XYZ file of C-alpha atoms in Angstrom:
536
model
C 189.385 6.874 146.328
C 185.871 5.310 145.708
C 183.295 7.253 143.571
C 186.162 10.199 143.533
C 186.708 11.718 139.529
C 190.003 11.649 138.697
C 191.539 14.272 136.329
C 194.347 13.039 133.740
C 197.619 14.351 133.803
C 198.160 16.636 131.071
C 200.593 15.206 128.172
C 203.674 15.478 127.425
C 205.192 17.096 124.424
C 206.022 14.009 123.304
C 202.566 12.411 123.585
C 201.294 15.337 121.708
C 203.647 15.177 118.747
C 202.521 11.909 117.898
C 199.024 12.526 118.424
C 199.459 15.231 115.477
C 201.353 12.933 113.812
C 198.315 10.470 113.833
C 195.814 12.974 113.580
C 196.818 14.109 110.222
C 196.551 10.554 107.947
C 193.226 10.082 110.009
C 192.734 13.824 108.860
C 193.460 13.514 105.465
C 191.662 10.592 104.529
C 188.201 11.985 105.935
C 189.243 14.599 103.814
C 189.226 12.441 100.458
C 186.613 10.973 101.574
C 184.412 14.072 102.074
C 186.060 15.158 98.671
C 184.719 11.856 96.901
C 180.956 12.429 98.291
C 181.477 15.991 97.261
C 182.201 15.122 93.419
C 179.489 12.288 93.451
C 176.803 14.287 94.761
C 178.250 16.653 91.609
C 177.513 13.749 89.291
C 174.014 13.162 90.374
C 172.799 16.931 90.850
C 172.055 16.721 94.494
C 171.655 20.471 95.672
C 172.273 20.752 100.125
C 170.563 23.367 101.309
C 172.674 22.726 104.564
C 176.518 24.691 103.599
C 178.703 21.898 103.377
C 181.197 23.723 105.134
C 179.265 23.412 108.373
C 180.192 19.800 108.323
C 183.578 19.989 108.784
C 184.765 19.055 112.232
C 186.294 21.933 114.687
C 189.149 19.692 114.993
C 189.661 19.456 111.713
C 188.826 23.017 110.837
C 191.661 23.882 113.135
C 194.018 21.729 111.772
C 197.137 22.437 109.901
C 196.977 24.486 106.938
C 195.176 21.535 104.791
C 192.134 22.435 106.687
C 191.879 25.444 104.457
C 192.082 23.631 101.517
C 189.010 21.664 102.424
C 186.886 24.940 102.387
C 188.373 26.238 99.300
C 187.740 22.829 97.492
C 183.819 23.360 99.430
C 183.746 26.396 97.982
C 184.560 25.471 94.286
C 182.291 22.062 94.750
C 179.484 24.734 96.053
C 179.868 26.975 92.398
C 179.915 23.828 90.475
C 176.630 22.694 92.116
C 175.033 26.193 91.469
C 176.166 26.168 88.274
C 175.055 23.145 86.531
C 171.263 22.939 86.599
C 172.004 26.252 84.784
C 173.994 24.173 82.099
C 171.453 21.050 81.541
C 169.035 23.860 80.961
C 170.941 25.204 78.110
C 171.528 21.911 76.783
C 167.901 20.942 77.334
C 167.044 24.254 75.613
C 169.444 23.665 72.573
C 168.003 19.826 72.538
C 164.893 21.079 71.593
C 165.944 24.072 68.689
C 167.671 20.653 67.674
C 164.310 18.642 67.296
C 162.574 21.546 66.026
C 164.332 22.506 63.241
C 162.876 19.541 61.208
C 159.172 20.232 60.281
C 157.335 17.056 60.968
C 154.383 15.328 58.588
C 151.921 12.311 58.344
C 151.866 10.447 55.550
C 149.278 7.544 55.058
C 149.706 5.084 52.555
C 146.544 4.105 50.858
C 145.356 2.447 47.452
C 143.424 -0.665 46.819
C 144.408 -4.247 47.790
C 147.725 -5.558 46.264
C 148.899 -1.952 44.792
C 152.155 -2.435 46.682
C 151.458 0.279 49.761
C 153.585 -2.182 52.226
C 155.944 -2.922 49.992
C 156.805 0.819 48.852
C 156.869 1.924 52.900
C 159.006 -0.588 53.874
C 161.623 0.090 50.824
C 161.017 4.000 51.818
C 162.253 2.574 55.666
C 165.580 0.545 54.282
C 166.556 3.257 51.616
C 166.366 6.018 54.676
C 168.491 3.552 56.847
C 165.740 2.649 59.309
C 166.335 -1.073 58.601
C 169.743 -3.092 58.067
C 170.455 -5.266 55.588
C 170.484 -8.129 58.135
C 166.665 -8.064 58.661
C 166.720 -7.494 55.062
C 167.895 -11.066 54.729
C 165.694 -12.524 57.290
C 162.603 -11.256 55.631
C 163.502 -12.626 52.315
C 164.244 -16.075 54.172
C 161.211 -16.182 55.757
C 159.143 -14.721 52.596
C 160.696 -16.922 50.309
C 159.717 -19.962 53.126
C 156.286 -19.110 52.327
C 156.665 -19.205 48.119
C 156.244 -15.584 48.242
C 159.724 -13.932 47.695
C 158.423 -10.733 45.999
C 156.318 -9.971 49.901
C 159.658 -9.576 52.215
C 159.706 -5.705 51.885
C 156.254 -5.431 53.053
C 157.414 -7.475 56.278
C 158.786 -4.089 57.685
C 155.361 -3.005 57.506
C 152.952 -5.806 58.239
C 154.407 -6.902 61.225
C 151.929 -9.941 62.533
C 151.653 -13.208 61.278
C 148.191 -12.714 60.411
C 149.063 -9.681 57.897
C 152.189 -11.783 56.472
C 150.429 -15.258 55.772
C 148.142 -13.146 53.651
C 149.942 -10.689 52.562
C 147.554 -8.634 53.086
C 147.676 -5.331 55.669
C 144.906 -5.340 58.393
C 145.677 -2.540 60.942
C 147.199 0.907 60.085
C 151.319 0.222 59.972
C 153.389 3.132 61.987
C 156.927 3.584 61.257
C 159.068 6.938 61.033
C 162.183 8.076 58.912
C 163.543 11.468 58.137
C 164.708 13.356 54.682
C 167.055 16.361 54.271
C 164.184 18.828 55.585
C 161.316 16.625 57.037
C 160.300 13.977 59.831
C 157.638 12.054 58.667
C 155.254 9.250 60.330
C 154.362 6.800 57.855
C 150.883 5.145 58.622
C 150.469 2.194 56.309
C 146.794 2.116 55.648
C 144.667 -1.413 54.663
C 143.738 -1.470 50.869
C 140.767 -4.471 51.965
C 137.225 -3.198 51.547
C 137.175 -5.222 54.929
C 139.387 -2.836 56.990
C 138.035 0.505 55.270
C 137.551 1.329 58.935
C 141.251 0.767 59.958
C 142.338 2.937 56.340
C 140.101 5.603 57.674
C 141.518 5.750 61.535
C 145.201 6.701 59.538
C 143.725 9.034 57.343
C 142.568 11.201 60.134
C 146.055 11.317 61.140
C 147.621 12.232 58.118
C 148.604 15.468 56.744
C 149.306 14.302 53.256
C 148.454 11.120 51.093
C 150.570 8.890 48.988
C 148.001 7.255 46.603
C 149.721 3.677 45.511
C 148.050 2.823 42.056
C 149.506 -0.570 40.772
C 149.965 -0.248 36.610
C 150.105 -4.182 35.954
C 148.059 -5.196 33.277
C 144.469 -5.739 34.739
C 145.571 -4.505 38.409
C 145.018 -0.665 37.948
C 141.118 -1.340 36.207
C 140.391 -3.745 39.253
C 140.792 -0.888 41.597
C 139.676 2.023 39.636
C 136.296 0.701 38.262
C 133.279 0.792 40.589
C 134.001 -0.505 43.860
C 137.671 -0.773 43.522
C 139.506 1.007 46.495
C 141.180 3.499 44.520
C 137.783 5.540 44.550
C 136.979 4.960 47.975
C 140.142 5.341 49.560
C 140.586 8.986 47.635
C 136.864 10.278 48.289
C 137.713 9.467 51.788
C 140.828 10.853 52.247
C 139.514 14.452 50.609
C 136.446 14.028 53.378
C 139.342 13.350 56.477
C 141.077 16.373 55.838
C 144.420 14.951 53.719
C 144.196 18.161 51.494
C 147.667 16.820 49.609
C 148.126 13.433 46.881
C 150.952 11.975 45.549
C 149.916 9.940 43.144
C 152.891 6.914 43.232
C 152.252 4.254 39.690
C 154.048 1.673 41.166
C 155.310 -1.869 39.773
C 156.766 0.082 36.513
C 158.863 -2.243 36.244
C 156.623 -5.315 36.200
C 156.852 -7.487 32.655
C 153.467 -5.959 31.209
C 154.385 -2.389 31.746
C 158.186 -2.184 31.126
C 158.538 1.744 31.800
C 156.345 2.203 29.274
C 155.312 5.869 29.022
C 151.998 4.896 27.320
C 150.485 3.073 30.013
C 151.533 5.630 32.208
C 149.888 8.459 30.362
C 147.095 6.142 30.235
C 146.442 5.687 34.071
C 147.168 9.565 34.559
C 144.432 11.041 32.088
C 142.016 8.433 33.688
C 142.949 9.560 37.282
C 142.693 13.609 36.832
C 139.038 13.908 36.132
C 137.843 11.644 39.220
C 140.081 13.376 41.840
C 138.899 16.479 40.199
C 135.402 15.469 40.990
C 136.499 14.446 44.597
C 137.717 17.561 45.104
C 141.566 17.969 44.698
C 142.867 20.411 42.222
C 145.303 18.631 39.865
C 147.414 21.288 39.348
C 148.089 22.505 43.072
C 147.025 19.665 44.864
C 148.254 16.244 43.120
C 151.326 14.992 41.592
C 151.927 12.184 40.058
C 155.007 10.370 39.799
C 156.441 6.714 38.511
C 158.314 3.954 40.653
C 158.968 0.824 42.134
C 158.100 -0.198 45.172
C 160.405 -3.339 44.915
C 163.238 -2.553 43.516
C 163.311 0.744 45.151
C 163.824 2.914 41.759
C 162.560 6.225 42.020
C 162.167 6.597 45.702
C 165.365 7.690 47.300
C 167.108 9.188 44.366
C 166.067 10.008 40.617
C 165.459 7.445 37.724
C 168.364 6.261 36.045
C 167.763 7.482 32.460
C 168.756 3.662 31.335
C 165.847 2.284 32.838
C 163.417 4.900 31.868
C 164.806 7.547 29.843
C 161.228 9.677 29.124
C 161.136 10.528 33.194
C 163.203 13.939 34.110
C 160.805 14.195 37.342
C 161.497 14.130 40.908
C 161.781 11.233 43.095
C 159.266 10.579 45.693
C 161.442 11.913 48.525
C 162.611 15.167 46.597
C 158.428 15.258 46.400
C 157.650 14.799 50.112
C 159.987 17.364 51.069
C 158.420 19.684 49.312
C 154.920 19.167 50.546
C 153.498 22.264 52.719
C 152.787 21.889 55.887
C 149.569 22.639 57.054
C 148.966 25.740 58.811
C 148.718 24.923 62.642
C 147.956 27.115 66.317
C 150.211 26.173 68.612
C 148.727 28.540 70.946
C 145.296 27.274 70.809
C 143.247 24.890 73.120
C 144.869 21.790 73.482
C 143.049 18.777 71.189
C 144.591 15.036 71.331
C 142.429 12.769 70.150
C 143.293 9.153 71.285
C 143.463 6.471 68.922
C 144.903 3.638 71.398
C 146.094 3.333 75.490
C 147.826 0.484 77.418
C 149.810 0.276 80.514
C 153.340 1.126 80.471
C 154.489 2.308 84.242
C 151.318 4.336 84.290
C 148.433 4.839 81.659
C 149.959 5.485 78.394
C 147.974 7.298 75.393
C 148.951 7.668 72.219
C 147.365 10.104 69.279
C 148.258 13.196 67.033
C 147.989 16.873 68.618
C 145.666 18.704 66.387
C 145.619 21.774 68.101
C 147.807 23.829 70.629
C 150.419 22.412 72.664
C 151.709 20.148 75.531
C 154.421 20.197 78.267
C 155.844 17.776 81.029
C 153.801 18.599 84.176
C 150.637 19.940 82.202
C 147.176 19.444 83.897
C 144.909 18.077 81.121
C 141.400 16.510 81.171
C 140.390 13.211 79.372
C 136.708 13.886 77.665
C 133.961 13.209 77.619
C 134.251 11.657 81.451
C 136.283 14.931 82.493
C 138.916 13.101 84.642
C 141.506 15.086 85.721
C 145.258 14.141 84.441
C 149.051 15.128 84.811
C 151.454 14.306 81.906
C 154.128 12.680 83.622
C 156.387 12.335 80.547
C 156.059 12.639 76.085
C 157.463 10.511 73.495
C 157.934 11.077 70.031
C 159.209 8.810 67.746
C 160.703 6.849 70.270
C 162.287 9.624 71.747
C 161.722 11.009 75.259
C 160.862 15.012 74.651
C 159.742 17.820 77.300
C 157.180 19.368 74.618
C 155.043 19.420 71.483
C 153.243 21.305 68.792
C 150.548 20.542 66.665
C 150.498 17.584 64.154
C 153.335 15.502 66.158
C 152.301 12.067 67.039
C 152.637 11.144 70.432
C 152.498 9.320 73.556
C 151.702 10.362 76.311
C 152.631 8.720 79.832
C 149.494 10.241 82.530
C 148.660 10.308 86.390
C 145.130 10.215 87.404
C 142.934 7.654 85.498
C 143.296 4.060 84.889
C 143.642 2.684 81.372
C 140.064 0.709 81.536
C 138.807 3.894 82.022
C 139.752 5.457 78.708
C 138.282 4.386 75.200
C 139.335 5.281 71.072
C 137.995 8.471 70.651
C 138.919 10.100 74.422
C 140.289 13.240 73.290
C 143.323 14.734 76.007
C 141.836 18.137 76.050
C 142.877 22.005 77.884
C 141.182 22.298 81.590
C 140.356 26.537 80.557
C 138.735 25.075 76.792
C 137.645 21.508 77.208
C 135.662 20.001 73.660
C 132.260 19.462 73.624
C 131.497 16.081 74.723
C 127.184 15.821 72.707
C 125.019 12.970 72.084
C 123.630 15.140 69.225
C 124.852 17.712 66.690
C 123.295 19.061 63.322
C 125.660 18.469 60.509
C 125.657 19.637 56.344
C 125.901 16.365 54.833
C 126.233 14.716 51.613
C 124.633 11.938 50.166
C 127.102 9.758 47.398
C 125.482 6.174 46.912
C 123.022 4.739 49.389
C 122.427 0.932 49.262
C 120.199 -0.550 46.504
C 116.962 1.387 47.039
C 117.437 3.175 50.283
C 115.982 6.484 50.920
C 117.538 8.734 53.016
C 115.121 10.028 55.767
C 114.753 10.809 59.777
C 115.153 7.193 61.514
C 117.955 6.134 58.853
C 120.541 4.650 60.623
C 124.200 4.348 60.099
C 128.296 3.807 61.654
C 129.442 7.719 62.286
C 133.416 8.013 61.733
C 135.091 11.154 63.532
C 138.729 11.648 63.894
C 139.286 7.990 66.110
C 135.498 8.101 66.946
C 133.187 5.078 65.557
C 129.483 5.176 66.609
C 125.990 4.292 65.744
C 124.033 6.769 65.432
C 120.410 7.866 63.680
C 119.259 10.648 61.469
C 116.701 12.370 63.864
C 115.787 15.265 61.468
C 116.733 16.813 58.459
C 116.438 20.110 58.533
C 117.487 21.816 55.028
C 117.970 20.963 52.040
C 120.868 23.065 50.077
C 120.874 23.617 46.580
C 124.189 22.928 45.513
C 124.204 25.689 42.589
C 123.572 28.583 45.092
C 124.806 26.990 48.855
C 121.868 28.323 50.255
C 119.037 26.226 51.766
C 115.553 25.644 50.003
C 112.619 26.638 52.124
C 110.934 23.496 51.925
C 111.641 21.654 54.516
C 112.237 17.809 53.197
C 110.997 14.555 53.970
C 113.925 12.458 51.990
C 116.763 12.934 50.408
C 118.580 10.795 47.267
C 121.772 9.943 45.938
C 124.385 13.308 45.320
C 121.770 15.435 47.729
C 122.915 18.087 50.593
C 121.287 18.290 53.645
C 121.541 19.864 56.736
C 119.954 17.686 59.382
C 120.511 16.297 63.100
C 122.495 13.179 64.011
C 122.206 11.493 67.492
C 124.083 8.626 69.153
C 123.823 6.452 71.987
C 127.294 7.549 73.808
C 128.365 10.625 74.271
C 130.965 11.848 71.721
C 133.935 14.555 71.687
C 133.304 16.789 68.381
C 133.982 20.224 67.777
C 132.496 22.472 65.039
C 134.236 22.100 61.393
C 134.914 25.867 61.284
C 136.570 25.931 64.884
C 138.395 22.492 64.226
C 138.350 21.292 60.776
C 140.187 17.812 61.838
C 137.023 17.380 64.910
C 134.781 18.562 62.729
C 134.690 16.507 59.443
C 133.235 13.057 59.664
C 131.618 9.777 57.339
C 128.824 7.576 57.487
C 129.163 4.065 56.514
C 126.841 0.970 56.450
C 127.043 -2.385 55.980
C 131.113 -1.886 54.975
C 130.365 0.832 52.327
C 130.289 5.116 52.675
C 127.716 6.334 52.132
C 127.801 9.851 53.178
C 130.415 12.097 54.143
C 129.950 15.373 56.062
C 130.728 18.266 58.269
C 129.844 19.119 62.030
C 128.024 22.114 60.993
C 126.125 23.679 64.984
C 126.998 21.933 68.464
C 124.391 22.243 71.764
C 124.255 25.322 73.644
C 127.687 25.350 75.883
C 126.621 22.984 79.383
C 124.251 21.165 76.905
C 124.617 17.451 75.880
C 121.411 17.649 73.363
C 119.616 20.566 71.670
């Protein structure tokens, strides 16, 4: 009948025997199926906060007794999921005892033009096995291409055209390699008065120096006598903070030296007094040591008493690994300097923690314009890592600022203790060689250098001088100071600078003047503003 519902007949035994019969296949292959999506979402880590079991069809969880397996394999899939964030934790966990049980160091290569720096770090990088011997090859190629076979070591280092054609290095080199005990970051400094600015951006960096002195005939005086880099580059590493010198004589083996134990002696006894009167103490603080660069003798593993029998010495390695490493708070404000940004699937920073620590998913601010940032991820040495101390050199992917709006000399500081961010501080200064007869006086103006920080800035004041017998300050309050003076006195600038007091933060603290490509002055951040103050 029309628009009448009609009810089926109910089946037949037979009918329902074979709908079993193809119920189960159809059954069973959900089944694997469900078991597949179970062990993939395993692989990736998904976590359902929906019980699988609740998925299973009535049906199915009435069916014959494979039904129950489902929920007991649901059950174990269930524990594994539970279980393993637990387990990446651990590893996580044990990943980083693993990284930390190296002590990490900055070394910075410096020395005057020619003395081999290049050459000796990129040796250091093939005898550590950062390098093949492939590249090896190439370099020589290409170095002997340009009639200068004896450059293709320095080739790991000096890595643009620019620095190759001339064999000469022009920005501060970064490479990394690792001894029994140590990590180390070698920054390849520029020997050129030119780039004295470039040499002193890695010596901030650095923790401890490698002094390169060349002993070829004529090549040691050139860069020892007044205004040779050898001076420089030492009075300005004591004034950055590198407390530590290894004093390398390279090119020992060169035809007018030979091994010769005299001319080593000779460059020795003529170092010691002047990094005495820079500052270092010979005996704890410098150690000097023959090799070469080129043929690699002396750097990875002791002198072969055949080529030079009078050396029973270390090798520079055996050296570096025992170096100290500076004491450091990990627990203190966070300080980060930047020394360079670009864009890498966000803002990227890079720099050298010089005080507390950092962690994925921190909340930071960039000073001195206070923008508010999240560290989206940290690598170090290459290597992606979920935290960091003090003295590691990073980078550091952020959220929250573009990478126009960020500048050399930013510093990635704590939201509770942000740095100062001044455009005047009062600073204990002192005088070593002002241009041909300059006076040093309020209005004298000059390049200020602190940590990655280069300014122009004035003299406003000066305030003390300080007899350097006594410390103490002279009650007259002076008009000019000369050559070898020290003065407390105010220093302004036209931007607004991150600096922190030397005593607080001796690496934010320490700082040089330079004009017209020569120091002049090197000093210490001696009383900031009053705390909400850009100015006194």
């Amino acid at each position: 009948m029309d628009g009448a519902v009609v009810n089926p007949p109910p089946p037949t035994a037979e009918e329902t025997s074979m709908d079993v019969d193809l119920a189960t296949p159809a059954a069973a292959a959900e089944d694997s199926v469900r078991d597949v999506e179970i062990s993939t979402a395993e692989a990736e880590g998904w976590e359902d906060d929906a019980p699988v079991a609740a998925v299973v069809p009535a049906d199915e969880a009435l069916a014959p007794p494979h039904g129950g397996d489902v929920k007991v394999e649901v059950q174990v899939a269930l524990e594994s999921l539970q279980l393993e964030p637990a387990v990446n934790d651990k590893d996580e966990d044990m990943d980083d005892k693993e990284e930390n049980k190296k002590r990490h160091l900055n070394a910075v290569f410096i020395g005057h033009v020619d003395a081999g720096k290049s050459t000796t770090g990129g040796q250091i990088l093939y005898l550590s096995g950062q390098v093949d011997e492939r590249t090896i090859q190439k370099y020589e190629r290409e170095a002997k291409d340009k009639s200068r076979e004896s450059w293709y070591m320095a080739y790991i280092m000096d890595t643009n055209e620019e620095e190759r054609v001339k064999g000469k290095t022009v920005e501060v080199g970064r490479a990394h390699f690792e001894t029994e005990n140590t990590r180390f970051t070698i920054l390849d400094a520029p020997g050129h008065k030119s780039y004295v600015p470039n040499m002193i951006s890695g010596a901030s960096q650095a923790d401890v120096g490698v002094l390169v002195i060349s002993a070829r005939k004529g090549e040691f005086e050139t860069g020892y006598e007044k205004g040779g880099q050898t001076r420089e580059h030492v009075q300005l590493a004591k004034t950055l903070g590198v407390s530590k010198l290894i004093v390398v004589v390279n090119k020992m083996d060169d035809p007018t030296v030979q091994w010769s134990k005299e001319r080593y002696d000779e460059i020795e006894s003529k170092m010691v007094p002047f990094l005495k009167s820079s500052g270092y103490n010979p005996k704890k603080d410098v150690q000097f040591l023959p090799i070469s660069g080129l043929l690699g003798a002396n750097i990875a593993n002791r002198l072969d008493s055949k080529i030079c029998g009078w050396w029973k010495g270390p090798c520079l390695f055996e050296v570096l690994d025992a170096v100290e490493v500076p004491l450091r708070d990990p627990k203190g404000p966070f300080r980060m300097p930047i020394i360079d940004k670009f864009k890498d699937m966000g803002t990227v920073v890079m720099g050298k923690i010089e005080s507390g620590s950092i962690h994925e998913g921190d909340s930071l601010l960039v000073m001195p314009n206070k923008a508010n940032v999240k560290v989206l991820a940290l690598f170090c040495d290459e290597n992606k890592v979920r935290r960091a101390g003090p003295g590691e050199n990073l980078r550091v992917r952020l959220s929250g600022i573009e990478e126009e709006d960020i500048l050399a000399g930013f510093v990635l500081s704590s939201v509770a203790k942000p740095i100062s961010a001044v455009f005047e501080f009062n600073a204990q200064l002192q005088i070593l060689e002002l241009l041909d007869n300059a006076i040093f006086t309020a209005g004298y103006k000059a390049v200020l250098h602190i940590h990655a920080v280069v300014e122009e800035c004035e003299i406003v004041e000066l305030l003390h001088e300080i007899d350097k017998k006594s410390g103490k300050p002279l009650k007259k309050k002076p008009l000019f100071v000369k050559n070898n003076a020290i003065v407390l006195c105010r220093i302004q600038v036209n931007n607004m600078i991150c600096v922190e007091t030397f005593k607080d933060f001796p690496q934010l603290g320490r700082f040089t003047l330079r004009t017209e490509g020569k120091t002049v002055a090197v000093g210490r951040v001696h009383a900031l503003p009053p705390p909400g103050s850009t100015s006194f």
